[in-house]
Short mmCIF file of C-alpha atoms in Angstrom, two decimals:
data_model
loop_
_atom_site.label_atom_id
_atom_site.label_comp_id
_atom_site.label_asym_id
_atom_site.label_seq_id
_atom_site.Cartn_x
_atom_site.Cartn_y
_atom_site.Cartn_z
CA MET A 514 60.56 -32.43 1.17
CA ALA A 515 58.89 -35.70 0.25
CA ALA A 516 56.59 -35.69 -2.78
CA PRO A 517 52.90 -35.99 -1.93
CA LYS A 518 51.63 -39.52 -1.97
CA PRO A 519 49.42 -40.10 -5.04
CA VAL A 520 45.75 -40.66 -4.28
CA ASP A 521 44.64 -44.15 -5.08
CA ILE A 522 41.37 -43.68 -6.93
CA ASN A 523 40.87 -47.37 -7.32
CA PRO A 524 41.64 -48.83 -3.89
CA PRO A 525 41.94 -52.61 -3.46
CA GLY A 526 38.58 -54.27 -3.32
CA SER A 527 36.67 -51.47 -5.11
CA THR A 528 35.05 -52.03 -8.45
CA LEU A 529 34.31 -49.64 -11.30
CA PRO A 530 31.12 -49.64 -13.28
CA THR A 531 31.27 -51.91 -16.27
CA GLY A 532 33.09 -50.29 -19.14
CA MET A 533 34.47 -47.40 -17.06
CA THR A 534 38.07 -46.94 -16.13
CA ALA A 535 39.39 -44.96 -13.16
CA GLY A 536 40.80 -42.26 -15.50
CA ALA A 537 37.48 -41.84 -17.31
CA ASP A 538 35.64 -41.51 -14.01
CA MET A 539 37.93 -38.71 -12.84
CA LEU A 540 37.49 -36.87 -16.11
CA ASP A 541 33.73 -37.10 -15.76
CA ILE A 542 33.82 -35.75 -12.20
CA GLU A 543 36.16 -32.94 -13.21
CA GLN A 544 33.93 -31.99 -16.11
CA ARG A 545 30.80 -31.93 -13.96
CA LEU A 546 32.62 -29.90 -11.31
CA HIS A 547 33.84 -27.48 -13.93
CA ASP A 548 30.32 -27.11 -15.36
CA ARG A 549 28.86 -26.50 -11.91
CA VAL A 550 31.48 -23.88 -11.03
CA GLN A 551 30.86 -22.23 -14.38
CA GLU A 552 27.13 -22.16 -13.64
CA ILE A 553 27.77 -20.54 -10.25
CA VAL A 554 30.08 -17.94 -11.80
CA GLU A 555 27.39 -17.10 -14.36
CA GLN A 556 24.75 -16.79 -11.64
CA ILE A 557 27.03 -14.47 -9.66
CA GLU A 558 27.55 -12.31 -12.76
CA ILE A 559 23.77 -12.16 -13.32
CA ALA A 560 23.20 -11.22 -9.64
CA LYS A 561 25.89 -8.51 -9.84
CA ALA A 562 24.29 -7.11 -13.00
CA GLN A 563 20.89 -7.08 -11.31
CA ILE A 564 22.28 -5.34 -8.21
CA ALA A 565 24.08 -2.84 -10.43
CA ALA A 566 20.80 -2.14 -12.28
CA VAL A 567 19.23 -1.20 -8.94
CA ARG A 568 22.07 1.32 -8.49
CA PRO A 569 22.54 0.83 -4.76
CA HIS A 570 25.09 3.61 -4.55
CA GLU A 571 22.54 6.10 -5.90
CA ILE A 572 19.83 4.84 -3.55
CA SER A 573 22.22 5.18 -0.63
CA SER A 574 23.89 8.47 -1.45
CA ARG A 575 21.10 10.32 -3.25
CA ASP A 576 17.60 8.91 -2.76
CA ILE A 577 17.72 8.12 0.94
CA ARG A 578 19.42 11.43 1.71
CA ALA A 579 16.71 13.20 -0.29
CA VAL A 580 13.97 11.48 1.72
CA ALA A 581 15.80 12.28 4.97
CA GLY A 582 16.03 15.90 3.86
CA GLN A 583 12.31 15.99 3.13
CA LEU A 584 11.47 14.50 6.53
CA ASP A 585 13.75 17.01 8.18
CA ALA A 586 11.94 19.80 6.34
CA VAL A 587 8.56 18.44 7.49
CA GLY A 588 9.77 18.59 11.09
CA ARG A 589 11.14 22.10 10.66
CA ASP A 590 8.01 23.42 8.94
CA ALA A 591 5.79 21.82 11.58
CA GLU A 592 7.88 23.45 14.30
CA ASN A 593 7.56 26.86 12.67
CA ALA A 594 3.81 26.38 12.26
CA VAL A 595 3.36 25.35 15.89
CA ALA A 596 5.42 28.32 17.05
CA SER A 597 2.97 30.58 15.18
CA PHE A 598 -0.04 28.75 16.70
CA LEU A 599 1.42 29.19 20.17
CA ASP A 600 2.16 32.89 19.58
CA ALA A 601 -1.48 33.34 18.57
CA ALA A 602 -2.81 31.31 21.50
CA GLU A 603 -0.67 33.22 24.01
CA HIS A 604 -1.85 36.50 22.49
CA LEU A 605 -5.46 35.31 22.82
CA GLY A 606 -4.78 34.46 26.46
CA ASP A 607 -3.45 37.97 27.06
CA ILE A 608 -6.49 39.51 25.37
CA ALA A 609 -8.82 37.29 27.41
CA GLY A 610 -7.40 38.82 30.56
CA HIS A 611 -8.67 42.24 29.49
CA LEU A 612 -12.13 41.15 28.36
CA PRO A 613 -15.32 41.18 30.41
CA ASP A 614 -16.00 37.86 32.16
CA GLU A 615 -18.72 36.79 29.74
CA HIS A 616 -16.24 36.83 26.84
CA SER A 617 -13.02 36.08 28.66
CA GLY A 618 -13.85 32.44 29.34
CA GLU A 619 -14.79 31.76 25.74
CA VAL A 620 -11.57 33.29 24.37
CA GLN A 621 -9.53 31.42 26.98
CA LYS A 622 -11.22 28.18 25.88
CA ILE A 623 -10.16 28.79 22.28
CA ALA A 624 -6.58 29.39 23.41
CA THR A 625 -6.68 26.10 25.34
CA GLN A 626 -7.87 24.25 22.25
CA ILE A 627 -4.91 25.63 20.29
CA PHE A 628 -2.46 24.56 23.03
CA GLU A 629 -4.01 21.07 23.10
CA ALA A 630 -3.93 20.73 19.31
CA SER A 631 -0.27 21.80 19.28
CA ASN A 632 0.58 18.55 21.10
CA PHE A 633 0.80 16.97 17.66
CA HIS A 634 4.20 18.53 17.11
CA ASP A 635 5.91 16.40 19.71
CA ILE A 636 4.33 13.22 18.35
CA THR A 637 5.22 14.23 14.78
CA GLY A 638 8.82 14.86 15.80
CA GLN A 639 9.09 11.44 17.45
CA ARG A 640 7.58 9.69 14.43
CA ILE A 641 10.02 11.47 12.11
CA THR A 642 12.90 10.39 14.36
CA GLN A 643 11.71 6.78 14.14
CA ALA A 644 11.46 6.98 10.34
CA MET A 645 14.95 8.55 10.10
CA ARG A 646 16.38 5.74 12.22
CA VAL A 647 14.92 3.12 9.85
CA LEU A 648 16.22 5.06 6.84
CA ASN A 649 19.70 5.14 8.35
CA GLN A 650 19.61 1.38 8.79
CA ILE A 651 18.47 0.87 5.19
CA GLU A 652 21.20 3.22 3.97
CA THR A 653 23.84 1.25 5.87
CA LYS A 654 22.67 -2.04 4.39
CA ILE A 655 22.51 -0.68 0.86
CA SER A 656 26.01 0.78 1.26
CA ALA A 657 27.23 -2.67 2.23
CA LEU A 658 25.55 -4.11 -0.88
CA SER A 659 27.23 -1.45 -3.00
CA ASP A 660 30.61 -2.37 -1.50
CA VAL A 661 30.05 -6.00 -2.39
CA LEU A 662 29.32 -4.99 -5.95
CA HIS A 663 32.40 -2.80 -6.32
CA ASN A 664 34.94 -4.60 -4.19
CA GLY A 665 33.61 -8.12 -4.31
CA ALA A 666 34.06 -8.29 -0.56
CA LEU A 667 31.24 -9.21 1.75
CA ALA A 668 31.64 -7.41 5.04
CA LEU A 669 29.21 -6.68 7.82
CA PRO A 670 28.13 -3.05 7.59
CA GLN A 671 30.27 -1.01 9.95
CA ASP A 672 27.50 1.36 10.96
CA ASP A 673 24.87 -1.28 11.55
CA ALA A 674 25.67 -1.68 15.21
CA ALA A 675 25.67 2.08 15.70
CA ALA A 676 22.32 2.44 13.95
CA VAL A 677 20.75 -0.18 16.15
CA ALA A 678 22.44 1.26 19.23
CA ALA A 679 20.74 4.59 18.58
CA ALA A 680 17.41 2.91 19.17
CA GLU A 681 18.51 1.11 22.29
CA PRO A 682 17.14 2.27 25.64
CA ALA A 683 19.20 3.60 28.52
CA ALA A 684 20.61 0.90 30.80
CA GLY A 685 17.92 -0.92 32.72
CA GLU A 686 15.06 0.81 30.93
CA PRO A 687 12.42 -0.71 28.66
CA PRO A 688 12.67 0.26 24.97
CA LEU A 689 11.42 3.72 24.04
CA ASP A 690 9.52 3.13 20.82
CA GLY A 691 7.71 6.46 20.79
CA PRO A 692 4.09 6.88 19.75
CA ASP A 693 2.31 3.64 18.87
CA PRO A 694 0.04 4.20 15.85
CA SER A 695 -1.73 0.84 16.17
CA ARG A 696 -5.35 0.54 17.20
CA GLU A 697 -4.31 -1.76 20.02
CA ALA A 698 -2.10 0.89 21.65
CA ASN A 699 -2.86 1.75 25.27
CA ARG A 700 -4.92 4.93 25.63
CA GLN A 701 -5.05 7.16 28.70
CA ASP A 702 -7.95 5.16 30.20
CA ASP A 703 -6.06 1.87 29.74
CA ILE A 704 -2.98 3.38 31.33
CA ASP A 705 -4.97 4.76 34.27
CA ALA A 706 -6.49 1.31 34.90
CA LEU A 707 -3.08 -0.35 34.62
CA PHE A 708 -1.45 2.28 36.84
CA ASP A 709 -4.08 1.84 39.56
CA SER A 710 -3.84 -1.96 39.37
CA LEU A 711 -0.13 -1.77 40.24
CA ASP A 712 -0.76 -0.32 43.72
CA MET B 456 -6.26 21.99 52.53
CA ALA B 457 -6.30 23.81 49.23
CA VAL B 458 -3.27 23.61 47.02
CA ASP B 459 -1.06 26.69 46.84
CA LYS B 460 -1.28 27.66 43.20
CA ASN B 461 1.86 29.71 43.58
CA MET B 462 3.98 26.66 44.33
CA PRO B 463 6.94 26.23 41.97
CA ILE B 464 6.49 23.53 39.33
CA LEU B 465 9.37 22.14 37.27
CA ILE B 466 8.55 20.92 33.77
CA VAL B 467 11.15 18.82 31.94
CA ASP B 468 11.14 18.11 28.20
CA ASP B 469 13.72 18.25 25.41
CA TYR B 470 11.12 19.68 23.00
CA LYS B 471 11.02 23.41 23.69
CA THR B 472 7.58 23.57 22.08
CA MET B 473 6.27 21.00 24.54
CA LEU B 474 7.65 23.00 27.45
CA ARG B 475 5.79 26.00 26.12
CA ILE B 476 2.52 24.04 25.71
CA ILE B 477 2.63 22.57 29.22
CA ALA B 478 3.60 25.92 30.75
CA ASN B 479 0.64 27.59 29.03
CA LEU B 480 -1.81 24.87 30.05
CA LEU B 481 -0.59 25.17 33.66
CA LYS B 482 -0.99 28.92 33.45
CA GLN B 483 -4.59 28.50 32.30
CA ILE B 484 -5.28 26.18 35.23
CA GLY B 485 -3.84 28.87 37.48
CA PHE B 486 -0.24 27.76 38.09
CA ASN B 487 2.07 30.58 37.04
CA ASN B 488 5.23 29.73 38.95
CA VAL B 489 6.72 27.38 36.36
CA ASP B 490 10.38 26.59 35.76
CA GLU B 491 11.81 24.54 32.87
CA ALA B 492 14.60 22.05 32.18
CA THR B 493 15.49 20.23 28.96
CA ASP B 494 16.70 16.92 30.39
CA GLY B 495 16.96 14.97 33.62
CA SER B 496 20.39 16.17 34.69
CA MET B 497 19.45 19.82 34.25
CA ALA B 498 16.25 19.17 36.23
CA LEU B 499 18.18 17.48 39.02
CA GLY B 500 20.56 20.44 39.18
CA LYS B 501 17.64 22.86 39.50
CA MET B 502 15.95 20.71 42.13
CA ARG B 503 19.09 20.78 44.27
CA GLU B 504 19.02 24.58 44.19
CA ARG B 505 15.32 25.16 44.73
CA ALA B 506 12.40 23.24 46.25
CA TYR B 507 9.65 22.37 43.77
CA GLY B 508 6.12 21.34 44.67
CA LEU B 509 5.78 19.15 41.57
CA VAL B 510 7.82 17.80 38.66
CA ILE B 511 6.17 17.11 35.30
CA SER B 512 8.62 15.30 33.06
CA ASP B 513 8.98 13.69 29.65
CA TRP B 514 10.67 10.26 29.54
CA ASN B 515 12.72 10.15 26.31
CA MET B 516 15.53 12.69 26.83
CA GLU B 517 19.31 12.70 26.72
CA PRO B 518 21.64 12.47 28.51
CA MET B 519 19.38 11.71 31.48
CA THR B 520 15.95 10.23 30.81
CA GLY B 521 12.80 10.95 32.80
CA LEU B 522 12.98 7.47 34.34
CA GLN B 523 16.56 8.02 35.49
CA LEU B 524 15.46 11.39 36.87
CA VAL B 525 12.68 9.94 39.01
CA LYS B 526 15.03 7.22 40.28
CA GLU B 527 17.59 9.89 41.27
CA ILE B 528 14.88 11.92 42.98
CA ARG B 529 13.53 8.93 44.93
CA ALA B 530 17.07 8.03 46.02
CA ASP B 531 17.79 11.53 47.31
CA GLU B 532 16.76 12.10 50.92
CA LYS B 533 15.99 15.80 50.34
CA LEU B 534 14.09 15.36 47.07
CA LYS B 535 12.37 12.02 47.41
CA ALA B 536 8.99 13.38 48.54
CA THR B 537 8.56 15.57 45.45
CA PRO B 538 5.47 14.52 43.45
CA PHE B 539 6.34 13.40 39.93
CA ILE B 540 4.12 13.08 36.85
CA MET B 541 5.50 11.40 33.73
CA VAL B 542 4.21 12.84 30.44
CA THR B 543 5.29 10.70 27.51
CA ALA B 544 4.33 9.19 24.16
CA GLU B 545 5.42 5.77 25.46
CA SER B 546 2.22 3.83 26.07
CA LYS B 547 3.36 0.23 26.31
CA THR B 548 2.48 -1.71 29.44
CA GLU B 549 6.14 -2.42 30.28
CA ASN B 550 6.87 1.32 30.23
CA VAL B 551 3.99 2.12 32.57
CA VAL B 552 5.05 -0.68 34.93
CA ALA B 553 8.71 0.45 34.92
CA ALA B 554 7.70 4.05 35.61
CA LYS B 555 5.38 3.07 38.44
CA GLN B 556 8.06 0.87 39.99
CA ALA B 557 10.53 3.76 39.78
CA GLY B 558 8.16 5.83 41.91
CA ILE B 559 6.17 8.15 39.68
CA ASN B 560 2.87 9.44 41.04
CA ASN B 561 0.98 9.50 37.77
CA TYR B 562 1.35 8.88 34.04
CA ILE B 563 0.02 10.98 31.17
CA VAL B 564 0.28 9.70 27.61
CA LYS B 565 0.86 12.22 24.81
CA PRO B 566 -1.03 13.73 23.15
CA PHE B 567 -3.11 14.88 26.09
CA ASN B 568 -5.65 17.61 26.75
CA ALA B 569 -6.04 20.27 29.43
CA GLU B 570 -8.67 18.24 31.27
CA THR B 571 -6.37 15.22 31.61
CA LEU B 572 -3.61 17.46 32.95
CA ARG B 573 -5.99 19.03 35.47
CA LYS B 574 -7.25 15.61 36.66
CA LYS B 575 -3.75 14.26 37.12
CA LEU B 576 -2.65 17.37 38.99
CA GLU B 577 -5.60 16.99 41.35
CA ALA B 578 -4.87 13.29 41.82
CA VAL B 579 -1.26 14.01 42.72
CA ILE B 580 -1.24 17.29 44.64
CA GLY B 581 -4.88 17.54 45.70
CA ALA B 582 -7.91 19.59 44.71
CA PHE B 583 -7.41 23.21 43.71
#
């Protein structure tokens, strides 16, 4: 195999700054390059130390799971509470059926109020699901960060697509974002007006 | 003509608690003949076995959503005339438009009260 052709650092017609030779120029460039690479290496080491100080593995494996566990417990406790409310309301409804008319209506009204108030459980459940979905996405990203720290490899998080897919609507359907807590959200009156306008 | 309060009503929701709430509110309005399903495909199966006078369905369910359910119903010669009310937490304009285009008869946003349910029932199946 032929030896590589040497690079001509001083091609015909070019001029060097006064007092500088081609060899000196190369040394200067090499030194500056070396210094710059050294600087970058130091910055990477600082960044790795800072990421390590945040302890991404602990955030991912311990803290986020703890929060998810707490949210899950909120949902479970709320469900148990609502089940008790509904038991009581159904019992009131049964009692109302045996009361004289003048009292029956009032007791029935109280039962209705409990049923209406119990609506919150569905909304709570959907909000918890939304929060869990966001937590899962954060966990995936932090896991990826942790991998970079330990393996030095930057890879796209494997579960990211799955986490996003979980929030995607069924084919041909608009996104299902659940309850909208904003003040600008459509209320029943807005929806009625919109619904009627589509006739 | 007055509505037959004994007509069978199918309520569809993947939250068992919500099924219980709607069933109780219907009972208080006077509708006692209530059947339940926990997603669209189960509802469709029940509708093919029994004629219902009304379907009240959630949207966000798996494997078959409420929107897919109403599309299946409207595409089925035997079922397509069944009145359908969507009850959902989804309140964005694009959701309401998509549901209307799919053929729902009315739209209730959660959380709702007994009076809203009564008004929507009257609007869809007539005064009772």
